[in-house]
Amino acid sequence: MKFKRVQFNHYGSASEMYMGEYELSQLKPDEVQVRVKAAAINPLDWKQRRGDMKLFMGRQFPKGIGSDFAGVVEAVGKDVRNIRPGDEVFGTMDVKKPGAFAEVAVTASRYVVRKPSLLSFAEAACLPIPAATAWAALLLGKKPVMENSRVLINGCTGAVGLMAVQLAIAKGAKVAGTCSEASMQTARAMGVHPTFNYADEQYGKHVKPFDVIFDTAGTMNVGRAVSMLKPKGMFVDINPTPRRIIRGLLSRRYRMVFANMGFKYLPEIADLANQNLLRSAIGLQADFSKAVSTITEFEKGQRTPGRVVLNF
Ligand SMILES: NC(=O)c1ccc[n+]([C@@H]2O[C@H](COP(=O)([O-])OP(=O)(O)OC[C@H]3O[C@@H](n4cnc5c(N)ncnc54)[C@H](OP(=O)(O)O)[C@@H]3O)[C@@H](O)[C@H]2O)c1
């Protein structure tokens, strides 16, 4: 049987994407097959298609695209115990094998958990990569955020930023953040105080130093950020460049974090969502049939105040 998905035959620009058909291969013992109901767009999707991760992803084509999804389990491999057919779940894909912008997605069972009943499929699809990344950035490592920690989140109203704000607040931290003028109201409504406009080059000059600065946008000057930290504070980065990686190797106050470090905490993330402590902000919902044009527009820089979700 054939299913529709967004796929590509060469690494490259948005024009490489098309709505194609693919056939499922035999389910591996640890895999689950999910009928996708909603999938959320992340910047990772076009980075993978562009070839930024081709060293890991290899050269077998066509390849699917998309990571974060929610849906209903159709089948499970023989070793899967935690999930059953019929379960409503959300989850993500292995970074080497994207393919959530598809009628049916197949992924390892460790990347899938039951959907919080408080959330719709669309809301649940917004959680995996942003929340797992924020979890790894703030709650793991030598300097986890705790009650009364002073935290600055650069890009506090983006997908990762909003998850980071909520996780830090759930831990009792005091959260400051940067965003554009247009997003100030959203940031304040989420409990971010003070809020700085990232376009103001002098922002944060007279504020008390932070325990943790989390740069979700990859735009902070690392030296400046470190100067805004307490002596044992930590700067956390999620946008690796060769320069930043070298900087990180030279400093004990710098951590580079990847989403996959947080995937094993998806059950805890689901619990927080069930307690209404983690919410997703959706800016636009589009039908799956419009996936290619929707991804292309957002890759080009179209903005909404919230996530972009494809509904199936
Ligand atoms: N290492 C990993 O595993 C990992 C995981 C997830 C994401 N990422 C990367 O992290 C980045 C953010 O991801 P996302 O999903 O949160 O993206 P997003 O939803 O597009 O959010 C980006 C945020 O950055 C803000 N921003 C733009 N220019 C800025 C500037 N000069 N200074 C401060 N903030 C600025 C934007 O604020 P306004 O909208 O208010 O302008 C927006 O809120 C992407 O590059 C993504 O690839 C890496």
CSV table of N, CA and C and ligand atoms in Angstrom, one decimal, residues 41-44 46-47 129-130 133 154-162 178-184 198-199 203 215-220 237-240 256-260 303-304 306-307, ligand 1:
chain,number,residue,atom,x,y,z
A,41,ILE,N,6.1,22.1,12.1
A,41,ILE,CA,7.3,22.5,11.3
A,41,ILE,C,8.4,23.0,12.3
A,42,ASN,N,9.6,22.6,12.1
A,42,ASN,CA,10.8,23.1,12.8
A,42,ASN,C,11.8,23.5,11.8
A,43,PRO,N,12.7,24.5,12.2
A,43,PRO,CA,13.8,24.9,11.3
A,43,PRO,C,14.6,23.7,10.9
A,44,LEU,N,14.7,22.7,11.8
A,44,LEU,CA,15.5,21.5,11.5
A,44,LEU,C,15.0,20.8,10.1
A,46,TRP,N,14.1,22.1,7.2
A,46,TRP,CA,14.8,22.5,6.0
A,46,TRP,C,16.3,22.4,6.1
A,47,LYS,N,16.8,22.4,7.3
A,47,LYS,CA,18.3,22.2,7.5
A,47,LYS,C,18.6,20.7,7.0
A,129,ILE,N,10.6,18.3,19.7
A,129,ILE,CA,11.9,18.9,19.5
A,129,ILE,C,12.1,20.1,20.4
A,130,PRO,N,11.1,21.1,20.4
A,130,PRO,CA,11.4,22.3,21.2
A,130,PRO,C,11.4,22.0,22.7
A,133,THR,N,14.6,19.9,23.6
A,133,THR,CA,15.8,20.8,23.5
A,133,THR,C,15.8,21.7,24.8
A,154,ASN,N,17.4,34.0,25.3
A,154,ASN,CA,17.4,34.8,24.1
A,154,ASN,C,16.6,34.2,23.0
A,155,GLY,N,15.6,34.9,22.5
A,155,GLY,CA,14.6,34.4,21.6
A,155,GLY,C,13.5,33.7,22.4
A,156,CYS,N,12.9,34.4,23.4
A,156,CYS,CA,12.1,33.7,24.4
A,156,CYS,C,10.7,33.4,23.9
A,157,THR,N,10.3,33.9,22.7
A,157,THR,CA,9.0,33.6,22.2
A,157,THR,C,9.0,32.7,20.9
A,158,GLY,N,10.2,32.1,20.6
A,158,GLY,CA,10.3,31.1,19.5
A,158,GLY,C,9.8,29.8,20.1
A,159,ALA,N,9.8,28.8,19.2
A,159,ALA,CA,9.3,27.5,19.6
A,159,ALA,C,10.1,26.9,20.8
A,160,VAL,N,11.5,26.9,20.7
A,160,VAL,CA,12.3,26.4,21.8
A,160,VAL,C,12.2,27.4,23.0
A,161,GLY,N,12.2,28.7,22.7
A,161,GLY,CA,12.2,29.7,23.7
A,161,GLY,C,11.0,29.6,24.6
A,162,LEU,N,9.8,29.5,24.0
A,162,LEU,CA,8.5,29.4,24.8
A,162,LEU,C,8.5,28.2,25.7
A,178,THR,N,14.7,37.9,25.7
A,178,THR,CA,14.7,38.8,24.6
A,178,THR,C,13.7,38.4,23.5
A,179,CYS,N,13.2,39.3,22.8
A,179,CYS,CA,12.3,39.0,21.7
A,179,CYS,C,12.2,40.3,20.8
A,180,SER,N,11.5,40.2,19.8
A,180,SER,CA,11.2,41.4,19.0
A,180,SER,C,10.2,42.3,19.7
A,181,GLU,N,10.0,43.5,19.2
A,181,GLU,CA,9.0,44.4,19.8
A,181,GLU,C,7.6,43.8,19.7
A,182,ALA,N,7.4,43.1,18.5
A,182,ALA,CA,6.1,42.5,18.2
A,182,ALA,C,5.7,41.4,19.2
A,183,SER,N,6.7,40.8,19.8
A,183,SER,CA,6.5,39.6,20.6
A,183,SER,C,6.5,39.9,22.1
A,184,MET,N,6.7,41.2,22.5
A,184,MET,CA,6.8,41.6,23.9
A,184,MET,C,5.6,41.2,24.7
A,198,TYR,N,15.6,42.5,21.4
A,198,TYR,CA,17.0,42.1,21.0
A,198,TYR,C,17.7,43.0,20.1
A,199,ALA,N,16.9,44.0,19.5
A,199,ALA,CA,17.4,44.9,18.5
A,199,ALA,C,18.2,46.0,19.3
A,203,TYR,N,20.9,46.2,25.6
A,203,TYR,CA,20.0,45.6,26.6
A,203,TYR,C,20.7,44.8,27.7
A,215,ASP,N,20.7,30.7,24.7
A,215,ASP,CA,20.6,31.4,23.4
A,215,ASP,C,19.9,30.5,22.4
A,216,THR,N,18.6,30.6,22.3
A,216,THR,CA,17.9,29.8,21.4
A,216,THR,C,18.1,30.2,19.9
A,217,ALA,N,18.4,31.5,19.8
A,217,ALA,CA,18.4,32.1,18.4
A,217,ALA,C,19.8,32.0,17.8
A,218,GLY,N,20.8,31.7,18.6
A,218,GLY,CA,22.2,31.7,18.0
A,218,GLY,C,22.7,33.0,17.6
A,219,THR,N,22.2,34.1,18.2
A,219,THR,CA,22.6,35.4,17.8
A,219,THR,C,23.4,36.2,18.9
A,220,MET,N,23.6,35.6,20.1
A,220,MET,CA,24.3,36.3,21.1
A,220,MET,C,25.8,36.2,20.9
A,237,ASP,N,24.0,26.9,24.3
A,237,ASP,CA,23.8,27.2,22.9
A,237,ASP,C,23.2,26.0,22.2
A,238,ILE,N,22.4,26.3,21.2
A,238,ILE,CA,21.8,25.1,20.4
A,238,ILE,C,22.1,25.3,18.9
A,239,ASN,N,22.9,26.3,18.5
A,239,ASN,CA,23.1,26.6,17.1
A,239,ASN,C,24.6,26.5,16.8
A,240,PRO,N,25.1,25.2,16.6
A,240,PRO,CA,26.5,25.1,16.4
A,240,PRO,C,27.1,25.7,15.2
A,256,MET,N,27.0,23.2,24.5
A,256,MET,CA,26.3,23.0,23.3
A,256,MET,C,25.3,21.8,23.5
A,257,VAL,N,24.0,22.0,23.2
A,257,VAL,CA,23.0,21.0,23.5
A,257,VAL,C,22.2,20.7,22.2
A,258,PHE,N,21.8,19.4,22.1
A,258,PHE,CA,21.0,19.0,21.0
A,258,PHE,C,19.7,18.3,21.5
A,259,ALA,N,18.7,18.4,20.6
A,259,ALA,CA,17.4,17.9,21.0
A,259,ALA,C,17.4,16.5,21.5
A,260,ASN,N,18.2,15.7,20.8
A,260,ASN,CA,18.2,14.2,21.1
A,260,ASN,C,18.6,13.9,22.6
A,303,ARG,N,6.4,34.9,9.1
A,303,ARG,CA,6.3,34.7,10.6
A,303,ARG,C,4.9,34.6,11.0
A,304,THR,N,4.7,33.9,12.1
A,304,THR,CA,3.4,33.9,12.8
A,304,THR,C,3.7,34.0,14.3
A,306,GLY,N,3.6,32.0,16.8
A,306,GLY,CA,3.3,30.7,17.2
A,306,GLY,C,3.7,29.7,16.2
A,307,ARG,N,3.5,28.4,16.4
A,307,ARG,CA,4.0,27.3,15.6
A,307,ARG,C,3.1,27.1,14.3
B,1,LIG,N1,20.6,22.0,18.7
B,1,LIG,C1,19.4,21.5,18.5
B,1,LIG,O1,19.2,20.2,18.6
B,1,LIG,C2,18.3,22.4,18.1
B,1,LIG,C3,17.0,22.0,18.5
B,1,LIG,C4,15.9,22.9,18.2
B,1,LIG,C5,16.2,24.1,17.5
B,1,LIG,N2,17.5,24.3,17.1
B,1,LIG,C6,17.8,25.6,16.4
B,1,LIG,O2,17.5,26.7,17.2
B,1,LIG,C7,17.0,27.8,16.5
B,1,LIG,C8,15.6,28.2,17.0
B,1,LIG,O3,14.7,27.2,16.8
B,1,LIG,P1,13.1,27.5,17.1
B,1,LIG,O4,12.4,26.3,16.6
B,1,LIG,O5,12.9,28.0,18.4
B,1,LIG,O6,12.9,28.7,16.0
B,1,LIG,P2,11.8,29.8,15.9
B,1,LIG,O7,10.5,29.2,16.5
B,1,LIG,O8,11.8,30.3,14.5
B,1,LIG,O9,12.3,30.9,16.9
B,1,LIG,C9,13.3,31.7,16.7
B,1,LIG,C10,13.2,32.9,17.6
B,1,LIG,O10,14.4,33.7,17.5
B,1,LIG,C11,14.0,35.0,17.7
B,1,LIG,N3,15.0,35.9,17.1
B,1,LIG,C12,15.2,36.2,15.8
B,1,LIG,N4,16.2,37.1,15.6
B,1,LIG,C13,16.8,37.2,16.9
B,1,LIG,C14,17.8,38.0,17.4
B,1,LIG,N5,18.6,38.7,16.6
B,1,LIG,N6,18.1,37.9,18.7
B,1,LIG,C15,17.3,37.2,19.5
B,1,LIG,N7,16.3,36.4,19.1
B,1,LIG,C16,16.0,36.5,17.8
B,1,LIG,C17,12.7,35.2,17.0
B,1,LIG,O11,12.0,36.2,17.7
B,1,LIG,P3,10.9,37.1,17.0
B,1,LIG,O12,10.0,36.2,16.3
B,1,LIG,O13,10.3,37.9,18.1
B,1,LIG,O14,11.7,38.0,16.0
B,1,LIG,C18,12.1,33.8,17.3
B,1,LIG,O15,11.3,33.9,18.5
B,1,LIG,C19,16.9,27.3,15.0
B,1,LIG,O16,18.1,27.7,14.3
B,1,LIG,C20,16.9,25.8,15.1
B,1,LIG,O17,17.4,25.1,14.0
B,1,LIG,C21,18.5,23.5,17.4
